[in-house]
XYZ file of C-alpha atoms in Angstrom:
745
model
C 206.817 -192.677 4.400
C 204.870 -191.460 1.502
C 206.859 -190.100 -1.337
C 205.697 -187.611 -4.020
C 205.011 -189.448 -7.261
C 207.274 -188.674 -10.128
C 205.661 -186.580 -12.874
C 205.248 -187.848 -16.391
C 208.306 -187.120 -18.484
C 205.901 -185.891 -21.240
C 204.431 -183.154 -19.078
C 207.170 -180.597 -19.803
C 206.857 -181.360 -23.450
C 203.080 -180.902 -23.344
C 203.509 -177.677 -21.463
C 206.080 -176.530 -23.966
C 203.833 -177.466 -26.894
C 200.899 -175.648 -25.327
C 202.465 -172.259 -25.789
C 202.269 -172.271 -29.597
C 198.782 -173.747 -29.401
C 197.664 -170.905 -27.200
C 199.418 -168.497 -29.501
C 197.729 -170.111 -32.477
C 194.331 -169.867 -30.837
C 195.024 -166.233 -30.079
C 195.953 -165.617 -33.701
C 192.794 -167.378 -34.885
C 190.744 -165.313 -32.442
C 192.278 -162.094 -33.710
C 191.761 -163.177 -37.309
C 188.146 -163.967 -36.479
C 187.629 -160.537 -34.936
C 189.335 -158.657 -37.767
C 187.781 -160.556 -40.650
C 184.443 -160.821 -38.872
C 184.375 -157.038 -38.664
C 185.333 -156.685 -42.318
C 182.711 -159.253 -43.327
C 180.018 -157.383 -41.380
C 180.428 -154.431 -43.723
C 179.105 -156.428 -46.686
C 175.350 -156.209 -47.215
C 174.009 -159.741 -47.644
C 170.856 -158.336 -49.232
C 172.943 -157.974 -52.363
C 172.766 -161.754 -52.720
C 168.985 -161.545 -53.080
C 169.129 -158.506 -55.382
C 171.491 -159.757 -58.052
C 171.901 -157.414 -60.986
C 170.125 -158.923 -63.960
C 169.479 -157.708 -67.435
C 166.468 -155.519 -67.985
C 164.330 -156.900 -70.802
C 163.194 -154.585 -73.577
C 160.032 -155.382 -75.544
C 158.616 -153.850 -78.679
C 155.001 -152.724 -78.904
C 153.865 -156.230 -79.833
C 155.496 -157.895 -76.822
C 158.481 -159.244 -78.764
C 161.772 -159.180 -76.875
C 164.181 -156.914 -78.735
C 167.025 -156.501 -76.279
C 168.494 -156.711 -72.803
C 170.380 -153.873 -71.222
C 172.276 -152.870 -68.091
C 172.743 -155.212 -65.145
C 174.207 -158.508 -66.319
C 173.233 -161.211 -68.803
C 171.262 -163.098 -66.221
C 167.763 -164.454 -65.654
C 167.171 -165.119 -61.955
C 165.179 -168.338 -61.473
C 164.166 -170.552 -58.553
C 165.976 -173.758 -57.608
C 162.915 -175.775 -58.642
C 163.362 -174.448 -62.197
C 166.792 -176.093 -62.521
C 167.008 -179.677 -63.754
C 167.876 -182.276 -61.129
C 170.724 -183.546 -63.319
C 172.423 -180.165 -63.326
C 172.132 -179.787 -59.557
C 173.819 -183.172 -59.158
C 176.466 -182.260 -61.732
C 177.455 -178.949 -60.143
C 177.610 -180.442 -56.644
C 179.715 -183.386 -57.816
C 182.102 -181.030 -59.608
C 182.335 -178.145 -57.149
C 181.217 -179.202 -53.653
C 180.137 -182.804 -53.165
C 179.627 -182.397 -49.388
C 177.734 -179.094 -49.665
C 174.821 -180.282 -47.518
C 177.128 -181.796 -44.841
C 179.388 -178.850 -43.950
C 179.200 -175.160 -43.114
C 181.059 -172.311 -44.760
C 184.301 -174.319 -44.484
C 184.796 -177.979 -45.414
C 187.708 -179.384 -43.338
C 187.645 -182.687 -45.211
C 187.722 -180.833 -48.500
C 190.730 -178.828 -47.316
C 192.635 -181.990 -46.395
C 191.720 -183.624 -49.708
C 192.816 -180.584 -51.698
C 196.053 -180.331 -49.702
C 196.854 -183.983 -50.352
C 196.155 -183.742 -54.088
C 198.162 -180.555 -54.433
C 201.137 -182.304 -52.789
C 200.862 -185.080 -55.359
C 201.013 -182.565 -58.178
C 197.295 -182.397 -58.922
C 195.665 -179.007 -58.647
C 192.416 -178.776 -56.690
C 190.731 -175.999 -54.753
C 188.975 -176.241 -51.409
C 186.494 -173.376 -51.707
C 182.947 -174.348 -50.850
C 179.975 -173.166 -52.892
C 179.230 -170.683 -50.123
C 182.717 -169.200 -50.369
C 182.445 -169.048 -54.161
C 179.107 -167.275 -53.817
C 180.636 -164.693 -51.471
C 183.572 -164.136 -53.806
C 181.342 -163.783 -56.859
C 178.585 -161.569 -55.461
C 180.993 -159.156 -53.792
C 183.635 -159.312 -56.541
C 186.410 -160.175 -54.065
C 188.849 -161.203 -56.809
C 188.592 -157.947 -58.747
C 191.855 -156.032 -58.706
C 193.600 -158.759 -56.698
C 197.325 -159.167 -57.304
C 198.850 -162.631 -57.637
C 201.042 -162.493 -54.521
C 200.403 -165.008 -51.739
C 199.542 -162.466 -49.006
C 196.740 -160.878 -51.036
C 195.328 -164.241 -52.006
C 195.395 -165.394 -48.373
C 193.679 -162.185 -47.287
C 190.939 -162.723 -49.837
C 190.498 -166.361 -48.749
C 190.040 -165.371 -45.078
C 187.486 -162.739 -46.135
C 185.616 -165.323 -48.247
C 185.405 -167.616 -45.220
C 184.207 -164.820 -42.924
C 181.485 -163.722 -45.340
C 180.604 -167.378 -45.963
C 180.055 -167.909 -42.230
C 177.634 -164.975 -42.209
C 175.813 -166.395 -45.242
C 175.511 -169.860 -43.684
C 174.103 -168.336 -40.489
C 171.347 -166.421 -42.279
C 170.380 -168.580 -45.279
C 169.171 -172.148 -45.771
C 171.270 -174.502 -47.897
C 168.738 -174.532 -50.748
C 168.688 -170.733 -50.710
C 172.482 -170.654 -50.940
C 172.498 -173.148 -53.812
C 169.805 -171.193 -55.660
C 171.772 -167.961 -55.288
C 174.947 -169.704 -56.428
C 173.312 -171.123 -59.555
C 172.032 -167.658 -60.441
C 175.451 -166.069 -59.943
C 177.804 -168.491 -61.721
C 179.955 -166.927 -64.435
C 179.936 -168.852 -67.729
C 182.114 -166.366 -69.581
C 181.198 -163.717 -72.152
C 179.297 -161.790 -69.468
C 176.851 -164.670 -69.121
C 175.606 -165.074 -65.555
C 173.352 -167.729 -64.098
C 172.275 -171.168 -65.234
C 169.169 -169.975 -67.098
C 171.073 -167.578 -69.354
C 173.838 -170.151 -69.909
C 171.280 -172.791 -70.910
C 169.713 -170.420 -73.390
C 172.984 -169.211 -74.925
C 174.657 -172.618 -75.294
C 171.670 -174.901 -75.898
C 168.700 -172.599 -76.619
C 166.596 -174.152 -73.856
C 165.556 -173.528 -70.262
C 167.626 -174.777 -67.315
C 164.808 -177.175 -66.440
C 165.271 -178.946 -69.797
C 169.009 -179.706 -69.619
C 170.045 -183.291 -70.364
C 172.711 -185.155 -68.387
C 175.373 -184.501 -71.039
C 174.478 -180.800 -71.253
C 174.426 -180.481 -67.464
C 177.867 -182.033 -67.135
C 179.279 -179.792 -69.855
C 177.991 -176.613 -68.190
C 179.247 -177.757 -64.790
C 182.660 -178.350 -66.344
C 182.814 -174.861 -67.857
C 182.576 -173.244 -64.410
C 186.211 -174.121 -63.643
C 187.452 -172.064 -66.591
C 184.722 -170.168 -68.475
C 187.137 -168.949 -71.138
C 189.441 -171.968 -71.430
C 186.677 -174.594 -71.565
C 184.129 -172.650 -73.582
C 182.755 -174.931 -76.343
C 182.646 -171.961 -78.728
C 186.439 -171.852 -78.433
C 187.343 -175.535 -77.973
C 184.953 -178.449 -78.259
C 187.712 -180.847 -77.198
C 188.406 -179.046 -73.926
C 184.695 -178.728 -73.204
C 184.245 -182.462 -73.883
C 187.112 -183.350 -71.548
C 185.600 -181.324 -68.708
C 182.165 -182.818 -69.378
C 183.558 -186.343 -69.108
C 185.452 -185.482 -65.920
C 182.237 -184.183 -64.385
C 180.400 -187.367 -65.359
C 183.118 -189.461 -63.685
C 182.744 -187.435 -60.508
C 178.987 -187.907 -60.585
C 179.530 -191.686 -60.741
C 181.981 -191.507 -57.823
C 179.418 -189.545 -55.816
C 176.727 -192.145 -56.625
C 174.691 -189.419 -58.345
C 174.427 -191.484 -61.553
C 175.341 -194.989 -62.697
C 178.319 -195.848 -64.851
C 175.949 -196.820 -67.658
C 174.314 -193.386 -67.552
C 177.728 -191.727 -67.625
C 178.859 -193.831 -70.588
C 175.685 -192.991 -72.502
C 176.155 -189.279 -71.832
C 179.808 -189.426 -72.907
C 178.752 -191.016 -76.181
C 176.479 -188.081 -77.008
C 177.772 -185.585 -79.524
C 178.191 -182.083 -78.132
C 175.781 -179.859 -80.014
C 175.806 -176.260 -78.895
C 173.927 -173.673 -80.895
C 176.023 -171.595 -83.313
C 177.948 -168.837 -81.574
C 175.237 -166.355 -81.092
C 174.724 -162.711 -80.352
C 171.452 -160.882 -80.087
C 171.683 -158.760 -83.180
C 169.256 -156.248 -81.777
C 171.576 -155.801 -78.820
C 173.777 -153.643 -81.046
C 170.937 -151.969 -82.955
C 170.425 -148.237 -83.251
C 166.958 -148.604 -81.758
C 168.499 -150.068 -78.604
C 170.996 -147.217 -78.525
C 168.150 -144.691 -78.586
C 166.247 -146.632 -75.918
C 169.300 -146.699 -73.631
C 169.685 -142.952 -74.043
C 166.081 -142.323 -73.005
C 166.329 -144.718 -70.053
C 169.329 -142.814 -68.727
C 167.234 -139.649 -68.776
C 164.222 -141.276 -67.107
C 165.716 -143.446 -64.333
C 168.389 -143.052 -61.684
C 171.697 -144.786 -62.396
C 171.327 -147.287 -59.536
C 167.914 -148.425 -60.820
C 169.403 -149.102 -64.228
C 172.433 -150.936 -62.879
C 170.339 -153.172 -60.636
C 168.332 -154.194 -63.685
C 165.458 -156.634 -63.548
C 163.203 -154.124 -65.286
C 160.564 -154.802 -67.914
C 160.707 -152.028 -70.485
C 157.861 -151.672 -72.975
C 158.716 -149.528 -75.981
C 156.956 -148.060 -78.994
C 159.275 -149.819 -81.463
C 157.648 -152.181 -83.940
C 160.448 -154.657 -84.569
C 158.935 -155.707 -87.894
C 159.230 -152.166 -89.221
C 162.597 -151.686 -87.517
C 164.053 -154.693 -89.310
C 162.487 -153.718 -92.628
C 163.855 -150.193 -92.354
C 167.362 -151.473 -91.594
C 167.237 -153.857 -94.551
C 165.705 -151.319 -96.947
C 168.394 -148.751 -96.197
C 171.307 -151.127 -96.727
C 169.752 -152.672 -99.851
C 169.302 -149.286 -101.484
C 172.796 -148.108 -100.611
C 174.281 -151.308 -102.024
C 172.446 -150.483 -105.263
C 173.775 -146.916 -105.155
C 177.326 -148.218 -104.726
C 176.953 -150.098 -108.021
C 175.664 -147.088 -109.981
C 177.730 -145.367 -112.610
C 179.177 -142.157 -111.258
C 179.614 -143.506 -107.730
C 183.341 -143.191 -107.023
C 183.667 -143.901 -103.313
C 184.581 -146.805 -101.060
C 181.855 -149.444 -100.945
C 180.805 -151.316 -97.850
C 181.814 -154.606 -99.473
C 185.328 -153.294 -100.104
C 185.570 -151.992 -96.536
C 184.565 -155.368 -95.110
C 187.247 -157.103 -97.177
C 189.970 -155.082 -95.487
C 191.809 -156.725 -92.568
C 190.346 -155.451 -89.313
C 193.607 -153.742 -88.349
C 193.544 -151.830 -91.651
C 190.022 -150.464 -91.273
C 189.352 -146.930 -90.104
C 187.515 -146.700 -86.750
C 184.511 -145.250 -88.571
C 183.723 -146.825 -91.953
C 184.107 -144.489 -94.883
C 181.343 -145.938 -97.045
C 178.053 -144.161 -97.764
C 175.665 -144.067 -94.820
C 172.030 -143.316 -94.141
C 169.406 -142.959 -91.449
C 165.663 -143.400 -91.090
C 163.085 -142.541 -88.437
C 159.454 -143.713 -88.432
C 156.846 -142.121 -86.136
C 153.128 -142.354 -85.594
C 151.435 -139.100 -86.517
C 148.967 -139.137 -83.661
C 150.699 -139.613 -80.331
C 154.369 -139.341 -81.307
C 155.261 -143.027 -80.791
C 158.501 -143.946 -82.584
C 158.269 -147.205 -84.533
C 161.792 -147.433 -85.952
C 165.177 -145.749 -85.540
C 167.915 -146.607 -88.034
C 171.142 -144.715 -87.417
C 173.321 -146.308 -90.072
C 173.897 -149.428 -92.141
C 175.280 -151.615 -89.344
C 175.581 -150.848 -85.634
C 178.434 -153.351 -85.259
C 180.532 -151.430 -87.755
C 179.644 -147.948 -86.529
C 177.986 -147.095 -83.219
C 177.306 -143.492 -84.254
C 173.525 -143.060 -84.321
C 173.007 -140.737 -87.264
C 169.239 -140.715 -86.806
C 169.546 -138.771 -83.566
C 173.028 -137.278 -83.583
C 174.035 -136.472 -87.152
C 173.650 -132.734 -87.694
C 173.219 -132.454 -91.456
C 172.189 -129.639 -93.752
C 168.489 -130.137 -94.388
C 168.089 -128.296 -97.671
C 164.723 -128.143 -99.385
C 162.871 -130.246 -96.837
C 162.707 -127.067 -94.738
C 160.834 -125.152 -97.440
C 157.358 -126.320 -96.296
C 157.961 -124.582 -92.968
C 158.894 -121.358 -94.745
C 155.619 -121.522 -96.670
C 153.810 -122.400 -93.445
C 155.088 -119.194 -91.845
C 153.934 -117.197 -94.870
C 150.502 -118.872 -94.877
C 150.140 -118.021 -91.202
C 150.695 -114.400 -92.207
C 148.033 -114.541 -94.882
C 149.688 -115.787 -98.055
C 147.552 -118.221 -100.027
C 148.606 -121.231 -102.102
C 147.039 -119.450 -105.069
C 148.854 -116.150 -104.554
C 151.000 -115.251 -107.565
C 154.750 -115.294 -106.907
C 157.587 -114.596 -109.324
C 160.096 -117.271 -110.266
C 162.375 -114.681 -111.895
C 165.983 -114.147 -110.752
C 166.399 -112.375 -107.411
C 167.199 -108.681 -107.796
C 169.895 -106.984 -105.674
C 168.355 -105.712 -102.422
C 165.112 -107.606 -102.954
C 165.620 -110.078 -100.075
C 166.096 -108.513 -96.648
C 169.498 -109.285 -95.138
C 171.003 -110.594 -98.374
C 174.225 -109.071 -99.739
C 173.843 -107.279 -103.050
C 176.259 -109.720 -104.661
C 174.115 -112.743 -103.785
C 172.472 -114.318 -106.817
C 170.724 -117.565 -105.784
C 169.619 -119.838 -108.595
C 167.126 -122.582 -109.182
C 168.764 -125.986 -109.317
C 167.973 -126.449 -113.006
C 169.175 -122.952 -113.889
C 165.814 -121.875 -115.367
C 163.380 -119.095 -114.408
C 159.750 -119.429 -115.405
C 157.968 -116.182 -114.511
C 154.809 -115.920 -112.420
C 153.234 -118.924 -110.704
C 150.930 -119.677 -107.846
C 152.789 -119.971 -104.536
C 151.971 -123.678 -104.358
C 153.954 -124.270 -107.530
C 157.098 -122.975 -105.851
C 156.841 -125.682 -103.198
C 155.708 -128.435 -105.553
C 158.683 -127.829 -107.853
C 161.026 -126.718 -105.061
C 161.840 -123.409 -106.763
C 164.531 -121.554 -104.847
C 163.709 -118.058 -106.082
C 160.022 -118.409 -105.232
C 160.828 -119.894 -101.816
C 163.134 -116.978 -101.014
C 160.394 -114.496 -101.865
C 157.907 -116.438 -99.746
C 160.374 -116.461 -96.842
C 161.039 -112.767 -97.262
C 157.298 -112.120 -97.096
C 156.945 -114.194 -93.924
C 159.971 -112.573 -92.284
C 162.901 -114.179 -90.504
C 161.385 -113.988 -87.016
C 158.162 -115.650 -88.103
C 160.076 -118.418 -89.881
C 162.224 -118.987 -86.790
C 159.094 -119.142 -84.638
C 157.672 -121.835 -86.903
C 160.962 -123.771 -86.816
C 160.973 -123.558 -83.032
C 157.355 -124.693 -82.710
C 158.023 -127.599 -85.072
C 160.834 -128.816 -82.806
C 163.809 -127.958 -85.008
C 165.476 -125.509 -82.647
C 166.801 -126.128 -79.148
C 168.779 -124.209 -76.569
C 172.146 -124.936 -78.144
C 173.115 -121.782 -80.093
C 175.435 -123.839 -82.289
C 172.440 -125.838 -83.507
C 170.165 -122.873 -84.108
C 168.930 -121.511 -87.411
C 171.156 -118.673 -88.686
C 169.323 -115.406 -89.322
C 170.362 -115.352 -92.953
C 168.234 -115.603 -96.108
C 169.991 -118.864 -96.982
C 168.106 -120.396 -94.041
C 164.906 -120.142 -96.097
C 166.498 -122.725 -98.409
C 167.526 -125.019 -95.551
C 171.201 -124.032 -95.474
C 171.493 -125.074 -91.831
C 171.659 -128.339 -89.929
C 169.312 -130.639 -88.077
C 168.864 -134.381 -87.460
C 166.614 -136.971 -89.145
C 164.862 -137.417 -85.777
C 163.902 -133.734 -85.579
C 162.885 -133.623 -89.223
C 160.522 -136.579 -88.778
C 158.973 -135.060 -85.671
C 158.544 -131.681 -87.363
C 156.802 -133.187 -90.386
C 154.109 -134.781 -88.212
C 152.480 -131.366 -87.786
C 151.203 -131.512 -91.371
C 149.104 -134.707 -91.167
C 148.154 -133.645 -87.616
C 146.749 -130.328 -88.864
C 149.206 -128.240 -86.886
C 149.384 -130.361 -83.722
C 152.811 -131.640 -82.673
C 153.276 -134.595 -80.323
C 156.493 -135.047 -78.425
C 158.210 -138.141 -79.891
C 158.881 -140.934 -77.427
C 160.295 -144.472 -77.320
C 159.543 -145.715 -73.788
C 155.922 -146.608 -73.121
C 156.220 -148.112 -69.652
C 158.807 -149.390 -67.170
C 158.051 -151.974 -64.485
C 160.302 -153.303 -61.740
C 160.918 -157.000 -61.091
C 157.793 -157.142 -58.912
C 155.567 -155.733 -61.648
C 155.185 -152.264 -60.160
C 154.937 -149.429 -62.688
C 157.939 -147.131 -62.266
C 157.244 -144.918 -65.253
C 154.627 -144.443 -67.945
C 155.035 -141.925 -70.741
C 152.178 -139.458 -71.133
C 151.294 -138.239 -74.601
C 152.248 -134.568 -74.765
C 151.145 -132.295 -77.571
C 150.708 -128.632 -78.390
C 149.522 -126.586 -81.393
C 152.609 -125.840 -83.478
C 150.798 -124.105 -86.349
C 147.359 -122.972 -87.429
C 145.328 -125.977 -88.468
C 144.312 -124.357 -91.734
C 147.854 -123.420 -92.680
C 149.133 -126.928 -91.914
C 146.297 -128.406 -93.963
C 147.147 -126.134 -96.891
C 150.800 -127.224 -96.776
C 149.730 -130.858 -96.578
C 147.600 -130.475 -99.684
C 150.571 -129.022 -101.543
C 152.880 -131.792 -100.335
C 150.413 -134.300 -101.754
C 151.010 -132.617 -105.089
C 154.772 -132.968 -104.543
C 154.224 -136.730 -104.328
C 151.970 -136.839 -107.373
C 153.516 -134.401 -109.864
C 156.434 -132.734 -108.102
C 159.942 -133.715 -107.109
C 158.687 -136.925 -105.431
C 156.437 -138.036 -108.286
C 158.486 -141.235 -108.604
C 156.796 -142.576 -105.464
C 154.118 -144.344 -107.525
C 156.599 -145.780 -110.009
C 158.488 -147.203 -107.050
C 155.369 -149.066 -105.980
C 153.532 -146.958 -103.405
C 150.120 -145.973 -104.747
C 148.410 -145.017 -101.471
C 147.628 -141.415 -100.423
C 150.848 -139.804 -99.251
C 152.655 -136.486 -99.090
C 156.207 -135.327 -98.591
C 159.190 -133.324 -99.715
C 162.539 -134.199 -101.212
C 165.711 -132.374 -100.268
C 169.177 -132.173 -101.776
C 171.953 -129.920 -100.512
C 174.669 -128.182 -102.501
C 176.826 -130.426 -104.654
C 174.704 -133.484 -103.774
C 176.218 -133.880 -100.282
C 172.940 -134.764 -98.558
C 169.859 -136.478 -99.943
C 166.571 -136.407 -98.012
C 162.987 -137.447 -98.205
C 160.513 -136.592 -95.481
C 157.025 -137.909 -96.106
C 153.908 -139.211 -94.454
C 150.651 -141.068 -94.820
C 147.548 -140.612 -92.699
C 149.129 -142.940 -90.097
C 152.904 -142.537 -90.141
C 155.672 -140.068 -90.863
C 159.058 -141.289 -92.078
C 162.266 -139.400 -92.793
C 165.219 -140.851 -94.709
C 168.671 -139.275 -95.068
C 171.583 -140.482 -97.220
C 175.139 -139.146 -97.298
C 178.681 -139.533 -95.977
C 179.738 -138.866 -92.409
C 182.237 -136.359 -93.739
C 180.128 -134.317 -96.179
C 181.270 -134.956 -99.734
C 179.464 -135.224 -103.042
C 177.656 -138.554 -103.175
C 177.376 -138.667 -106.953
C 176.184 -136.514 -109.802
C 172.398 -136.551 -109.748
C 172.278 -137.811 -106.162
C 168.914 -136.184 -105.447
C 166.665 -137.031 -102.550
C 164.229 -138.633 -104.978
C 167.004 -140.883 -106.272
C 168.777 -141.949 -103.088
C 166.339 -141.537 -100.190
C 162.838 -141.897 -101.656
C 163.200 -145.615 -102.609
C 164.036 -146.437 -98.978
C 160.961 -144.542 -97.782
C 158.748 -146.452 -100.215
C 159.933 -149.869 -99.000
C 159.398 -148.916 -95.369
C 155.917 -147.534 -95.965
C 154.874 -150.499 -98.106
C 155.705 -152.778 -95.193
C 153.968 -150.518 -92.691
C 150.783 -150.455 -94.766
C 150.749 -154.257 -95.001
C 151.200 -154.486 -91.235
C 148.111 -152.408 -90.549
C 149.428 -148.853 -90.463
C 147.030 -147.965 -93.227
C 147.552 -145.065 -95.588
C 144.049 -143.628 -95.870
C 142.701 -140.284 -96.955
C 143.808 -137.238 -95.000
C 141.262 -135.529 -92.759
C 140.623 -131.809 -93.336
C 141.917 -129.456 -90.694
C 138.653 -127.834 -89.733
C 135.545 -126.377 -91.280
C 136.273 -125.037 -94.731
C 134.411 -122.230 -96.426
C 134.036 -120.757 -99.875
C 135.478 -117.286 -100.197
C 136.229 -114.952 -103.060
C 139.927 -114.169 -103.057
C 142.363 -112.124 -105.088
C 144.677 -114.366 -107.048
C 147.385 -111.710 -106.900
C 147.410 -110.935 -103.167
C 145.709 -113.995 -101.699
C 143.502 -111.714 -99.578
C 139.757 -111.290 -99.616
C 138.800 -109.880 -103.000
C 137.421 -106.374 -103.432
C 135.482 -104.788 -106.258
C 138.874 -103.584 -107.496
C 140.013 -107.192 -107.799
C 136.913 -107.961 -109.871
C 137.664 -105.041 -112.145
C 141.304 -106.188 -112.489
C 140.174 -109.727 -113.277
C 142.085 -111.238 -110.356
C 139.116 -112.337 -108.233
C 138.280 -116.032 -108.054
C 136.268 -118.391 -105.869
C 138.216 -120.710 -103.541
C 135.979 -123.517 -102.283
C 138.435 -124.994 -99.780
C 139.518 -122.150 -97.501
C 140.205 -123.297 -93.899
C 137.990 -121.197 -91.663
C 140.708 -120.623 -89.078
C 142.966 -118.932 -91.648
C 140.319 -116.695 -93.200
C 140.019 -113.151 -91.914
C 137.163 -111.403 -93.745
C 138.558 -108.032 -92.686
C 141.896 -108.711 -94.390
C 141.173 -107.121 -97.766
C 143.349 -107.098 -100.845
C 145.834 -104.210 -100.477
C 146.662 -104.115 -104.184
C 143.151 -103.329 -105.418
C 141.606 -101.172 -102.675
C 137.867 -100.893 -103.076
C 134.702 -101.964 -101.334
C 134.761 -105.614 -100.299
C 132.621 -108.086 -102.171
C 129.758 -109.240 -99.926
C 130.294 -112.595 -98.260
C 127.622 -115.224 -97.736
C 127.590 -115.107 -93.939
C 125.946 -118.514 -93.756
C 129.116 -119.980 -95.236
C 131.398 -118.251 -92.753
C 131.633 -118.991 -89.018
C 130.292 -116.287 -86.694
C 133.802 -115.365 -85.608
C 134.701 -114.605 -89.214
C 131.785 -112.257 -90.057
C 133.301 -108.968 -91.297
C 133.110 -105.886 -89.138
C 132.957 -102.337 -90.447
C 136.449 -100.928 -90.881
C 138.277 -98.525 -93.177
C 139.320 -99.839 -96.552
C 142.974 -100.957 -96.443
C 145.373 -98.919 -98.539
C 148.137 -100.631 -100.476
C 151.271 -101.130 -98.426
C 154.701 -102.291 -99.455
C 154.897 -104.257 -96.193
C 151.634 -106.117 -96.733
C 151.924 -106.674 -100.454
C 153.132 -110.089 -101.581
C 156.579 -110.102 -103.174
C 156.822 -108.974 -106.792
C 153.132 -109.283 -107.496
C 152.135 -108.064 -110.976
C 148.766 -107.854 -112.737
C 147.614 -111.287 -113.735
C 146.771 -110.196 -117.256
C 150.490 -110.169 -117.967
C 151.626 -113.255 -119.853
C 152.266 -116.171 -117.476
C 154.832 -118.807 -118.237
C 153.147 -122.155 -118.666
C 153.535 -124.674 -115.846
C 155.654 -127.143 -117.743
C 157.129 -130.395 -116.570
C 160.367 -129.940 -114.639
C 163.106 -132.451 -113.954
C 163.188 -133.976 -110.501
C 165.036 -131.252 -108.630
C 165.471 -129.612 -105.294
């Protein structure tokens, strides 16, 4: 009789053990579904589009900065030295080419070492890449559950990466994403920062050191601890020997090499005021995501040679000022000697700013917003609203010239009478800075010597609305009411605020014969594939009559030769130039705005909180020397200071010295008629006769006057208080001699 065989005594045990196995498989399946779904929400294209720093170049192709994105240069795997590839694999994932997203052998090895008290991770390069690209560790708490959750997500994303990318592609992406501390990303940037060479040029010792840093970018950084960096280098070399990547002799030779990293290094231009201005413009031009992705090539108008010279010239001059007698403020040297925790957030020493622009086109060559961008990030060149003082006077005269006033028109330098200036209170008694009054002079003299009383009369003749129109056309005024020009007579003397940037741009209308170009810093932007994303067009418009601008420019040349800026030649600049000094009440602000035939440059000096700089702190004393040093350098570099080109066709006309209008027979009888051989045709109206000496007009040689200016028959103009120049008197009255004046504003 057949009997049923007895079952194995292990069968119940196997059956019993199967339940947890099934349960475990179910758990793994559920984990796979959950984390697979979460992993699917991550865009793997981000691996190929790593944020990298956009490179900024000056006009000569010199790299001057890197912005946005990260400090990273994305390179191909073939551009990485073979020794570094071996070093990083030996240190981080020796079996990289033998496993998938997970390395079971590596997990067992790490588990065993951790049990023995040695700490070792089991993350593969693919998992590290997933964690780094998608920032999986950011905001993670230290509790076990959160860390386990992140590890499962790393594995799930790693599986997706392994299924879509080749091993070499993964390694290339990893090498471009590694964090070496101090915001340094990628092997190329790390090679340049630590050893000042390309990744393809790394030696065995250098490769091992960089591979060792990866484990702890801050702890093992050679800038912080050479000993710790050396220990990690040697450990990496030992691992390379164990992996048969190098011989023991090669490792010993590399260990014997002295670690020589370049001095701890920052790109100084990274914190420059020029870079600050460039960033500001980029944020206006491009969308935020384009900037954050980086990889852009940004060509600018900056000439780094002039930028550096301007920065140095400003600080050198202010160091000299700090040593002058009468300077009673904190010096920069004293501020730097203070412990960092004792320093004010904004340094209290004397500051300055400078802006250099090309006359034709509006390209900005230099922007200096202070003495040191590390010590103060406030860009005074673009953001400091400071009282502009006498440097606004040329625009007041420009408005009057547009209305018909001539440089040769006689204007009184006597004290202002109550009620004489429209809108002024009767108690207002403005003075010249030297306290003197010198009688009648040609209008040009008032600008050359910066006479306040004459400038007020010229402004009163032009009228507030006309002066505001000129200020608006020159680029001084914007839509912000708080930054507008007050409708008060003090505005004729510059008792209102603007920035060095706007002043420089406004002054370009004089060498440009009335044309104003919009200033710009960004020439062109290209993406990482070389496609042009943006190119700046040159935009211009007529801001003033060409003849009037030319007349002002001729006067400003006199300012630089015998006026308040006459020291320009003594300081060493003997080329044709023009400009205007400016000093505000109680020496709180010192300015010089000047130009050559090529460039316009504005310099401001003062304190962030307006206080008296020093007695005698005129624009010619504090700001002009900086301007001279900048322009000397610019001229040597090819921005030549040649002769100025006339505005347009000029004609010879007979004018009245008293009114500045076309002379009549009455002017001849009064002895005020004279021949002006340099009258811009576009400012000459042959029908605009002298209102002070009404009589028949003196015939004009029509061959010397353009057809549009030939006089037409019209009634003789009668004298009018509105049309008459301010306080004109017969020229046969005694005139005060034009005597030398002190440098004044």
